[in-house]
mmCIF file with all atom_site columns, C-alpha atoms in Angstrom:
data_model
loop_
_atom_site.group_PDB
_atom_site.id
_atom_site.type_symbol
_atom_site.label_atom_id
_atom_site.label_alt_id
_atom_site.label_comp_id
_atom_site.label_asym_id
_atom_site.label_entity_id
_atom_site.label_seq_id
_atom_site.pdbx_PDB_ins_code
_atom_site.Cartn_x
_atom_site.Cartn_y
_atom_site.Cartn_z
_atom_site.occupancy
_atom_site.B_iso_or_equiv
_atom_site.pdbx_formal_charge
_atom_site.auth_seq_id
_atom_site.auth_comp_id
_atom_site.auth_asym_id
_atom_site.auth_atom_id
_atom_site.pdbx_PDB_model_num
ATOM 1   C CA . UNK A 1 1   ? 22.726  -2.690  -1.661  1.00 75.00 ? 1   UNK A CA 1
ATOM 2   C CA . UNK A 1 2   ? 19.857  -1.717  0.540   1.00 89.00 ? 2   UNK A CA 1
ATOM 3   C CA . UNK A 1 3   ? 16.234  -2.059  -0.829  1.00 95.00 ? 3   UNK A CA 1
ATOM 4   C CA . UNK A 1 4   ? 13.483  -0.037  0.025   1.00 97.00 ? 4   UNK A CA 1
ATOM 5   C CA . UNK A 1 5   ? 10.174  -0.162  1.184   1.00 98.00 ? 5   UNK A CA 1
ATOM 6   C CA . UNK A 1 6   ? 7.642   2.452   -0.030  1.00 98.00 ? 6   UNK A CA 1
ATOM 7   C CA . UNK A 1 7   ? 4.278   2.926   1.994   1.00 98.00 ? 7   UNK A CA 1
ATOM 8   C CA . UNK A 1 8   ? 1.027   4.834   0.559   1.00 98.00 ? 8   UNK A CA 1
ATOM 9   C CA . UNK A 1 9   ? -2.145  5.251   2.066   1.00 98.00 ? 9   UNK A CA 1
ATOM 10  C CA . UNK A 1 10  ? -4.904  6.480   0.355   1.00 98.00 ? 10  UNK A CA 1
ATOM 11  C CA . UNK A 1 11  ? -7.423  7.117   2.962   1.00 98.00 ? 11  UNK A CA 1
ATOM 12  C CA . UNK A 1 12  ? -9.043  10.606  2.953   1.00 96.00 ? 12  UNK A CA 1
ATOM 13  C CA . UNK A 1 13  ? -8.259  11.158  6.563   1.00 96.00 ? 13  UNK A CA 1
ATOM 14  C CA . UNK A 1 14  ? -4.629  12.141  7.818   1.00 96.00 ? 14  UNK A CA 1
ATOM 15  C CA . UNK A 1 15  ? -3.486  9.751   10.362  1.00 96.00 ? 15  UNK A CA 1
ATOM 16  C CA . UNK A 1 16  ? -6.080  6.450   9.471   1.00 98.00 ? 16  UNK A CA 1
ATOM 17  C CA . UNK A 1 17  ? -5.976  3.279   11.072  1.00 98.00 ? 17  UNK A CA 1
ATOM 18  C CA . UNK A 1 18  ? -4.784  2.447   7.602   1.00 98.00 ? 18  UNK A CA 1
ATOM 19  C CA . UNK A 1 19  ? -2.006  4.760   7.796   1.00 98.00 ? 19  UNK A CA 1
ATOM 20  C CA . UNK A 1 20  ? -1.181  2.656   11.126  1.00 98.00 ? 20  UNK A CA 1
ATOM 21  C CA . UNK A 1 21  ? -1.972  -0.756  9.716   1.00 98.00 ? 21  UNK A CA 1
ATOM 22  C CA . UNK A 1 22  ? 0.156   -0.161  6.729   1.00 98.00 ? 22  UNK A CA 1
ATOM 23  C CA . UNK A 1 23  ? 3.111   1.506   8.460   1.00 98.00 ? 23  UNK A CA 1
ATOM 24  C CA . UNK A 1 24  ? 3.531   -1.447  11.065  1.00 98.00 ? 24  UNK A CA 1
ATOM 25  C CA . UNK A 1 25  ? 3.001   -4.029  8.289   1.00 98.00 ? 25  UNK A CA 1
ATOM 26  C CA . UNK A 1 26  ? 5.976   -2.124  6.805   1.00 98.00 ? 26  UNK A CA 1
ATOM 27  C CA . UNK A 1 27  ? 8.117   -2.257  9.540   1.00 98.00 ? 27  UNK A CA 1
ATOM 28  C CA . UNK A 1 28  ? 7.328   -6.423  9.715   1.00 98.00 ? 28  UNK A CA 1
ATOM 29  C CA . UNK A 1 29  ? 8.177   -6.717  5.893   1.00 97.00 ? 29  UNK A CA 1
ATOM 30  C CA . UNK A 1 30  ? 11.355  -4.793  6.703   1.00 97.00 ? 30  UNK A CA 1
ATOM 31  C CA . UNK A 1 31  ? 12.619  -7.500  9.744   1.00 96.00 ? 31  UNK A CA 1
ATOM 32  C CA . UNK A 1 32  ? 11.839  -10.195 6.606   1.00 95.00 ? 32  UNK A CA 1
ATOM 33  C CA . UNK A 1 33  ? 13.692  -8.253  3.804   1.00 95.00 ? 33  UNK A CA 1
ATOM 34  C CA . UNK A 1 34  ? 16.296  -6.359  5.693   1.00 95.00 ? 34  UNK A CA 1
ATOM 35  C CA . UNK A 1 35  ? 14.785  -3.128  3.800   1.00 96.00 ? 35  UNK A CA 1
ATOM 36  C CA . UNK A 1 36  ? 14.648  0.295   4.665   1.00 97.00 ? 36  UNK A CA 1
ATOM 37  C CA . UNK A 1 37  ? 11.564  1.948   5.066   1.00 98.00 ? 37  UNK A CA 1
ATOM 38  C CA . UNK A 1 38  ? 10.612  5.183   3.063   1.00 97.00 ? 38  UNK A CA 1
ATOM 39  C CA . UNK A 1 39  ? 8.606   8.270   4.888   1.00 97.00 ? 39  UNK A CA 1
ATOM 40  C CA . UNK A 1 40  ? 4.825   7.292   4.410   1.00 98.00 ? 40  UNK A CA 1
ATOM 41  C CA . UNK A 1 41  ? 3.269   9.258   0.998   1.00 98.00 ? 41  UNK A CA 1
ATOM 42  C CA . UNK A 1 42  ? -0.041  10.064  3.136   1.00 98.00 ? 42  UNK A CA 1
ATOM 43  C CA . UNK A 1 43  ? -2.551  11.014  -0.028  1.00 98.00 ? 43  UNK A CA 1
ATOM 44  C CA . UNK A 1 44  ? -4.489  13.094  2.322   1.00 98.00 ? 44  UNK A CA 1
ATOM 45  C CA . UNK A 1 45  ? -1.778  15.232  2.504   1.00 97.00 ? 45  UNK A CA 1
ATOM 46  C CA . UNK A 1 46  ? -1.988  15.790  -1.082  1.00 97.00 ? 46  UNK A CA 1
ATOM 47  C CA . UNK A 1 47  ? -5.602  15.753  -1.939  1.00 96.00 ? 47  UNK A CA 1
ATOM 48  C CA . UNK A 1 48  ? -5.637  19.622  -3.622  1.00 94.00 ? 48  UNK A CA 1
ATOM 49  C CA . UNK A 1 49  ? -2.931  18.808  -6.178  1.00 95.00 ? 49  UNK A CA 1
ATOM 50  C CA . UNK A 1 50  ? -3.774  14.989  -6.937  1.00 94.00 ? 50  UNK A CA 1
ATOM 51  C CA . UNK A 1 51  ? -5.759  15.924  -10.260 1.00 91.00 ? 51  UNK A CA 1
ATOM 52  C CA . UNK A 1 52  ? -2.995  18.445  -11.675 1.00 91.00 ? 52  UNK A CA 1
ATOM 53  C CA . UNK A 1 53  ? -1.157  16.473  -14.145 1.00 87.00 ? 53  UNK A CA 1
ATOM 54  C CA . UNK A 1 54  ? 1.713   19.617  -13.445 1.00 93.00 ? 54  UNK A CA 1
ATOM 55  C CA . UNK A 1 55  ? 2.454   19.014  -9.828  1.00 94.00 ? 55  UNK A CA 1
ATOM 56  C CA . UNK A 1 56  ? 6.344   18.802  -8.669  1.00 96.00 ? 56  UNK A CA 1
ATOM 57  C CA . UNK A 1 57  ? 5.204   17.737  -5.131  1.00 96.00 ? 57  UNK A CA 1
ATOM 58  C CA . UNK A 1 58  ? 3.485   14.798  -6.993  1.00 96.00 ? 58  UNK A CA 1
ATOM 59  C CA . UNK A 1 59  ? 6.027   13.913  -9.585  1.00 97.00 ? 59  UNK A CA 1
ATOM 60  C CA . UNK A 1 60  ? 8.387   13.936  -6.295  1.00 97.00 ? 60  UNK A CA 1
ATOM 61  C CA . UNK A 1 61  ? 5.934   11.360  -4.941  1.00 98.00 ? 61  UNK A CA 1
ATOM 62  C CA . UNK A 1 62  ? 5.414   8.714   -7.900  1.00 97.00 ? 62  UNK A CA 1
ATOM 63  C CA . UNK A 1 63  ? 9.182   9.038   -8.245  1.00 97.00 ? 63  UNK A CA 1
ATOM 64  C CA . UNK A 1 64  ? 9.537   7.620   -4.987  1.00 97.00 ? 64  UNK A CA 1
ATOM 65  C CA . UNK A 1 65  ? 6.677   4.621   -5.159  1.00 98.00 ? 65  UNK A CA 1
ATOM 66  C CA . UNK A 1 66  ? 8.012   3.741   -9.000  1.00 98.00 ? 66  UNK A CA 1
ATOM 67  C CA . UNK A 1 67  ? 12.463  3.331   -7.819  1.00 97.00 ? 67  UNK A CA 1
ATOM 68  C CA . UNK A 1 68  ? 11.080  1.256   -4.252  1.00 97.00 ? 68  UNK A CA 1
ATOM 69  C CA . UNK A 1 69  ? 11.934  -2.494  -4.461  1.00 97.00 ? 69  UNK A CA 1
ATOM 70  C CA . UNK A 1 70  ? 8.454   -3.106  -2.149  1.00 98.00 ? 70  UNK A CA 1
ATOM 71  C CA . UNK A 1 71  ? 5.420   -0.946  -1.309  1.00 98.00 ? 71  UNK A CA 1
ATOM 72  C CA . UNK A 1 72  ? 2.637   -1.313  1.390   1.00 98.00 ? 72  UNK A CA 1
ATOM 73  C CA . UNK A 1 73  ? -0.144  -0.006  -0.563  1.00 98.00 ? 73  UNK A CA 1
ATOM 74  C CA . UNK A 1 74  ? -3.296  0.459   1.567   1.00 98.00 ? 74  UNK A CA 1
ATOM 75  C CA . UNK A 1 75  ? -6.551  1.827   1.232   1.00 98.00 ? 75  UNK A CA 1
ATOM 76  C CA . UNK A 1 76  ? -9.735  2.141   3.158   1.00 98.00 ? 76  UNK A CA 1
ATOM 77  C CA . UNK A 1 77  ? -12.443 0.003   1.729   1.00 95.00 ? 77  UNK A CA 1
ATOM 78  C CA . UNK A 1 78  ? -14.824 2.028   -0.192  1.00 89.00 ? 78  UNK A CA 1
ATOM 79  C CA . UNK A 1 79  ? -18.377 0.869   -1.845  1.00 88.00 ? 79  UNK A CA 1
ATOM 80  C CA . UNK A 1 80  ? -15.948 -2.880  -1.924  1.00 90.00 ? 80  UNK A CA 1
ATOM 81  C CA . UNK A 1 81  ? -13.449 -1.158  -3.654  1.00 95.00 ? 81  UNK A CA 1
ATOM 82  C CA . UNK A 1 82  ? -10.042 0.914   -3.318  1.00 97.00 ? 82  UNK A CA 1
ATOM 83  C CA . UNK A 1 83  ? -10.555 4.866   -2.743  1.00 97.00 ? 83  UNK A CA 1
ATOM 84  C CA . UNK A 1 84  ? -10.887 7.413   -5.748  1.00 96.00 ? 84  UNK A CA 1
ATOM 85  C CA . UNK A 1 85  ? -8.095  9.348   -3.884  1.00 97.00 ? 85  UNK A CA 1
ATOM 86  C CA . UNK A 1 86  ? -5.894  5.784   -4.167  1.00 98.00 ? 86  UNK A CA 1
ATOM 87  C CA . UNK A 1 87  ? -6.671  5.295   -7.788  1.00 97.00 ? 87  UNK A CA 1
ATOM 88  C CA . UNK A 1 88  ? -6.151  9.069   -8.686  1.00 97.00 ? 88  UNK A CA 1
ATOM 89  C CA . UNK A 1 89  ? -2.560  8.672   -7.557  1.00 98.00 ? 89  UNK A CA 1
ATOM 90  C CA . UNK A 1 90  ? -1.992  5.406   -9.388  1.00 98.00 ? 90  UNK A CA 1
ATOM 91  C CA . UNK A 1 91  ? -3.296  6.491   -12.741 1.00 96.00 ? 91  UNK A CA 1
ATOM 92  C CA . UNK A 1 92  ? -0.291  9.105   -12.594 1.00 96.00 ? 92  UNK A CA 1
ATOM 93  C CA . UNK A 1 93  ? 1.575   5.879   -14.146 1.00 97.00 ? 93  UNK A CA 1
ATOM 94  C CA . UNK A 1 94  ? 1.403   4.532   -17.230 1.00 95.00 ? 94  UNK A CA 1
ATOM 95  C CA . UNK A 1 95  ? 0.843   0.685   -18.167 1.00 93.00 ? 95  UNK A CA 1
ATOM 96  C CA . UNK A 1 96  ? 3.738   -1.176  -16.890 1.00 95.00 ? 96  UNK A CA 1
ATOM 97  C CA . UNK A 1 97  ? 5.056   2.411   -14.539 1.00 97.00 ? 97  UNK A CA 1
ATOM 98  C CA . UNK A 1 98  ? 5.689   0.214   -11.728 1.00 98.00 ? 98  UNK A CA 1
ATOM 99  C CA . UNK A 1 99  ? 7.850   -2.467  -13.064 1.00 97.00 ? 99  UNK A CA 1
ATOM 100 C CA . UNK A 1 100 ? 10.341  -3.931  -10.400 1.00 95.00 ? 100 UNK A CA 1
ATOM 101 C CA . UNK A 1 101 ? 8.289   -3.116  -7.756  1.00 97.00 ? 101 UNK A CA 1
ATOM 102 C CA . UNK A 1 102 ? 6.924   -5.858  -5.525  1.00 97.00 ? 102 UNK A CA 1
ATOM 103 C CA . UNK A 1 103 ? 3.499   -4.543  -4.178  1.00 98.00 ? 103 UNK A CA 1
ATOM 104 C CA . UNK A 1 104 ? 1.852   -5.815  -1.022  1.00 98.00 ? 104 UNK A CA 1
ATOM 105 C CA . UNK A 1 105 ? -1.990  -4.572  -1.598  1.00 98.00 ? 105 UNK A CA 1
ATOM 106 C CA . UNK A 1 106 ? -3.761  -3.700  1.639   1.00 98.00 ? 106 UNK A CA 1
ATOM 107 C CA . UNK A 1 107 ? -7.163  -3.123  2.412   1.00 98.00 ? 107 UNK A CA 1
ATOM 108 C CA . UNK A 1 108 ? -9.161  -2.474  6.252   1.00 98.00 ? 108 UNK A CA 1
ATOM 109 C CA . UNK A 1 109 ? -12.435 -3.612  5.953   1.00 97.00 ? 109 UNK A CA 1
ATOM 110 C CA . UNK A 1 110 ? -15.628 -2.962  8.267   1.00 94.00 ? 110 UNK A CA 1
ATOM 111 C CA . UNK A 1 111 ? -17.060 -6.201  7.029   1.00 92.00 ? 111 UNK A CA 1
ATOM 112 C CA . UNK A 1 112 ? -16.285 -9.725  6.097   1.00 90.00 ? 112 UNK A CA 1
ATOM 113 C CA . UNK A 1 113 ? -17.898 -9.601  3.066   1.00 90.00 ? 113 UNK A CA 1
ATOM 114 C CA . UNK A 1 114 ? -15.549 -7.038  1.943   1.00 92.00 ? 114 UNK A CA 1
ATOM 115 C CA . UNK A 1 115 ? -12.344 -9.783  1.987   1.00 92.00 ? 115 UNK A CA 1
ATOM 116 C CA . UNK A 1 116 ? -12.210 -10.503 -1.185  1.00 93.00 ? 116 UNK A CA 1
ATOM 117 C CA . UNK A 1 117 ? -12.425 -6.842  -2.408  1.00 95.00 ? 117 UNK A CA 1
ATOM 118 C CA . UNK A 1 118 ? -8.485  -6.103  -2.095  1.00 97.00 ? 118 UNK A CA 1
ATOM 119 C CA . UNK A 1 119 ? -7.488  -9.425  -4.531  1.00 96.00 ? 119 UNK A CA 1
ATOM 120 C CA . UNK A 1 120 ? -10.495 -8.303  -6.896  1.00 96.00 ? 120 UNK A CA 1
ATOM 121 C CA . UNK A 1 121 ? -10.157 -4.992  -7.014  1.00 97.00 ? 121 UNK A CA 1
ATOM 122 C CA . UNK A 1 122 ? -6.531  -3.406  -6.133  1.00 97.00 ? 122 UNK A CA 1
ATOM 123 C CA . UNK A 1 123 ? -4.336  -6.480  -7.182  1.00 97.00 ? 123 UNK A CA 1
ATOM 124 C CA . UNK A 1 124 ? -5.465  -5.861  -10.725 1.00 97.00 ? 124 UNK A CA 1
ATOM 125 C CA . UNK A 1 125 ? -4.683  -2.895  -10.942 1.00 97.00 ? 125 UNK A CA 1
ATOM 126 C CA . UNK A 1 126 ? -1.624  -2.877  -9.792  1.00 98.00 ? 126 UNK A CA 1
ATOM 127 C CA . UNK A 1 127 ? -0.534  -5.840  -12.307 1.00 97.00 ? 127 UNK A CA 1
ATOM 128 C CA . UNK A 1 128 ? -1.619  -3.433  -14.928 1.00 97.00 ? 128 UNK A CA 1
ATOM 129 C CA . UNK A 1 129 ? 0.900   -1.184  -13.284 1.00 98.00 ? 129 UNK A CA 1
ATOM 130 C CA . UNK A 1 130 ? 3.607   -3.606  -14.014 1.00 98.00 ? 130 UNK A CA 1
ATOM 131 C CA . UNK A 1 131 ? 3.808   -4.113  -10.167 1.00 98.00 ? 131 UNK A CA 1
ATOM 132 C CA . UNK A 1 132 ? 4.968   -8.134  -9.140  1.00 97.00 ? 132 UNK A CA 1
ATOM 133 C CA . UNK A 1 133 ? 1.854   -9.025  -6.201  1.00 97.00 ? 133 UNK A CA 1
ATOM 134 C CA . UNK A 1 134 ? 3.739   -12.320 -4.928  1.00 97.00 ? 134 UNK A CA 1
ATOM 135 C CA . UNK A 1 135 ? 1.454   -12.360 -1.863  1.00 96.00 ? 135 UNK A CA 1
ATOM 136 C CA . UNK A 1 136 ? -2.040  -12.648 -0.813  1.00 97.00 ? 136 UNK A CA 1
ATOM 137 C CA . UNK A 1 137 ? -3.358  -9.297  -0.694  1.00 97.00 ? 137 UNK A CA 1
ATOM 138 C CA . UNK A 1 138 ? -4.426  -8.263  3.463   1.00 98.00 ? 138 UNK A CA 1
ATOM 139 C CA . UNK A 1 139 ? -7.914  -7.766  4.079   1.00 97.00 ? 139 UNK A CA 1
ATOM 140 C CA . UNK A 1 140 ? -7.460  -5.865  7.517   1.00 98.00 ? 140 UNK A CA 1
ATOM 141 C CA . UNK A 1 141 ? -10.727 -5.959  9.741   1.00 97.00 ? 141 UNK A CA 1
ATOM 142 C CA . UNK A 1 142 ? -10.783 -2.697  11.604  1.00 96.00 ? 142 UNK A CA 1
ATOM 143 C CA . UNK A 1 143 ? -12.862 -4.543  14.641  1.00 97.00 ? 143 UNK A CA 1
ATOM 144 C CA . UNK A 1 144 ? -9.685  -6.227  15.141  1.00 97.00 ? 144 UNK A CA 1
ATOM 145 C CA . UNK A 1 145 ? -7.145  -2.898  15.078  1.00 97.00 ? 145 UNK A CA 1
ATOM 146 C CA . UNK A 1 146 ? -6.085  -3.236  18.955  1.00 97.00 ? 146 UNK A CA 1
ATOM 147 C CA . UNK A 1 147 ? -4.966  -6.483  18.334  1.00 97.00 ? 147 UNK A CA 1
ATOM 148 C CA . UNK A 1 148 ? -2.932  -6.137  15.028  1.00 97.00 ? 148 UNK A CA 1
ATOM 149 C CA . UNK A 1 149 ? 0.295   -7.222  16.076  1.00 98.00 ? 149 UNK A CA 1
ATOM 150 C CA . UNK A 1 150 ? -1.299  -10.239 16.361  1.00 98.00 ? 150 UNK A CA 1
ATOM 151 C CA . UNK A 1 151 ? -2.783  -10.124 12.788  1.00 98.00 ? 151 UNK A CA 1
ATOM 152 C CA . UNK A 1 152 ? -0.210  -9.061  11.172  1.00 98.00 ? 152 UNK A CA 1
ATOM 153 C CA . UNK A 1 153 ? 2.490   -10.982 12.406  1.00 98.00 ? 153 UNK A CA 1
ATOM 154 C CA . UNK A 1 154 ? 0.057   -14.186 11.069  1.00 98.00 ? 154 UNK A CA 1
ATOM 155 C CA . UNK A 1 155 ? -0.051  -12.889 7.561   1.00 98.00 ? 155 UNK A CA 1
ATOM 156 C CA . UNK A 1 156 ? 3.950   -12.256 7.029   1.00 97.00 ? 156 UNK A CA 1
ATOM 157 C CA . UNK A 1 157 ? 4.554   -15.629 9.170   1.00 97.00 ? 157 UNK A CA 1
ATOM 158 C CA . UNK A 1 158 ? 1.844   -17.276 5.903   1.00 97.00 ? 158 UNK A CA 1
ATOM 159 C CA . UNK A 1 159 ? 3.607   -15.004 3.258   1.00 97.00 ? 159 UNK A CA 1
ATOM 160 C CA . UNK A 1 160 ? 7.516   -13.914 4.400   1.00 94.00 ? 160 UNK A CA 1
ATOM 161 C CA . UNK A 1 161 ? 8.483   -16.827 1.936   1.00 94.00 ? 161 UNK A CA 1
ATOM 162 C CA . UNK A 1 162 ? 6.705   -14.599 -0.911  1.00 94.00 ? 162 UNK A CA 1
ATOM 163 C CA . UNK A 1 163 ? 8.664   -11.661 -0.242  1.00 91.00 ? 163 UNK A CA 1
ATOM 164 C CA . UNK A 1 164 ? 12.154  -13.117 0.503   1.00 76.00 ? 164 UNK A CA 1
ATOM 165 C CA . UNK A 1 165 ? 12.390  -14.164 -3.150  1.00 58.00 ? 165 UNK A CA 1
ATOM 166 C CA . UNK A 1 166 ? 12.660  -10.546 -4.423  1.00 53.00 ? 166 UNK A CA 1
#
């Protein structure tokens, strides 16, 4: 049985360097787990329906990040925290909604001081989810987005053995 890798980016702005930070950290987790990779649920894409609790589009959506095995879920860092748009879409789910899924929280920071912000702030949350966070959360400087092969093949060489275990 194939598993399957879920990817959601909740920066404002279609086509981020988030969008492109998650997507090839997806396609690295996939080489490790032997997943497949779902289309990307690009929030931006979404932003006029995202408060209507009635939204099919939506319900499609959450369907899709709830019945992955894994999801790269990445988010500008905002005020050292995860975007309104992000948490809009994850309070869709109830306490424990994302049980069975193995979440790999992603943040791209401007600063250093912002590292911490993606274990503090969107790991939490998405153990209240019901989501398993095996990993260190990634903490993504954008300064260093032409070189993030490099980057990101260091942080699933120091955490593959987290995700094989799923």
């Amino acid at each position: 049985m194939t598993t399957r890798i879920a990817v959601v980016v909740g920066n404002p702005s279609p086509n981020s360097r988030t969008r492109r930070v998650a997507e090839d950290l997806a396609a690295r987790i996939a080489e490790v787990t032997g997943s497949e990779i779902d289309e990307t649920i690009e929030l931006a894409e979404v932003t006029d329906e995202v408060f209507e609790w009635k939204s099919d589009r939506l319900d499609k959506l959450t369907e899709r990040l709830a019945t992955a095995d894994y999801a790269v879920i990445a988010t500008p860092t905002y005020k050292a925290s995860y975007t309104g748009l992000l948490k809009a879409f994850l309070d869709r789910y109830d306490a424990g909604g994302l049980h069975g899924l193995t979440a790999i929280p992603v943040f791209t920071i401007g600063s250093p001081a912002h590292t911490l912000a993606v274990e503090t702030t969107l790991r939490p949350l998405l153990v209240e989810l019901g989501a398993s966070v095996p990993t260190k959360g990634l903490a993504f400087p954008t300064a260093k987005f032409d070189d993030r092969a490099n980057v990101l093949d260091e942080w699933v060489d120091s955490q593959k053995v987290y995700l094989r275990r799923h």
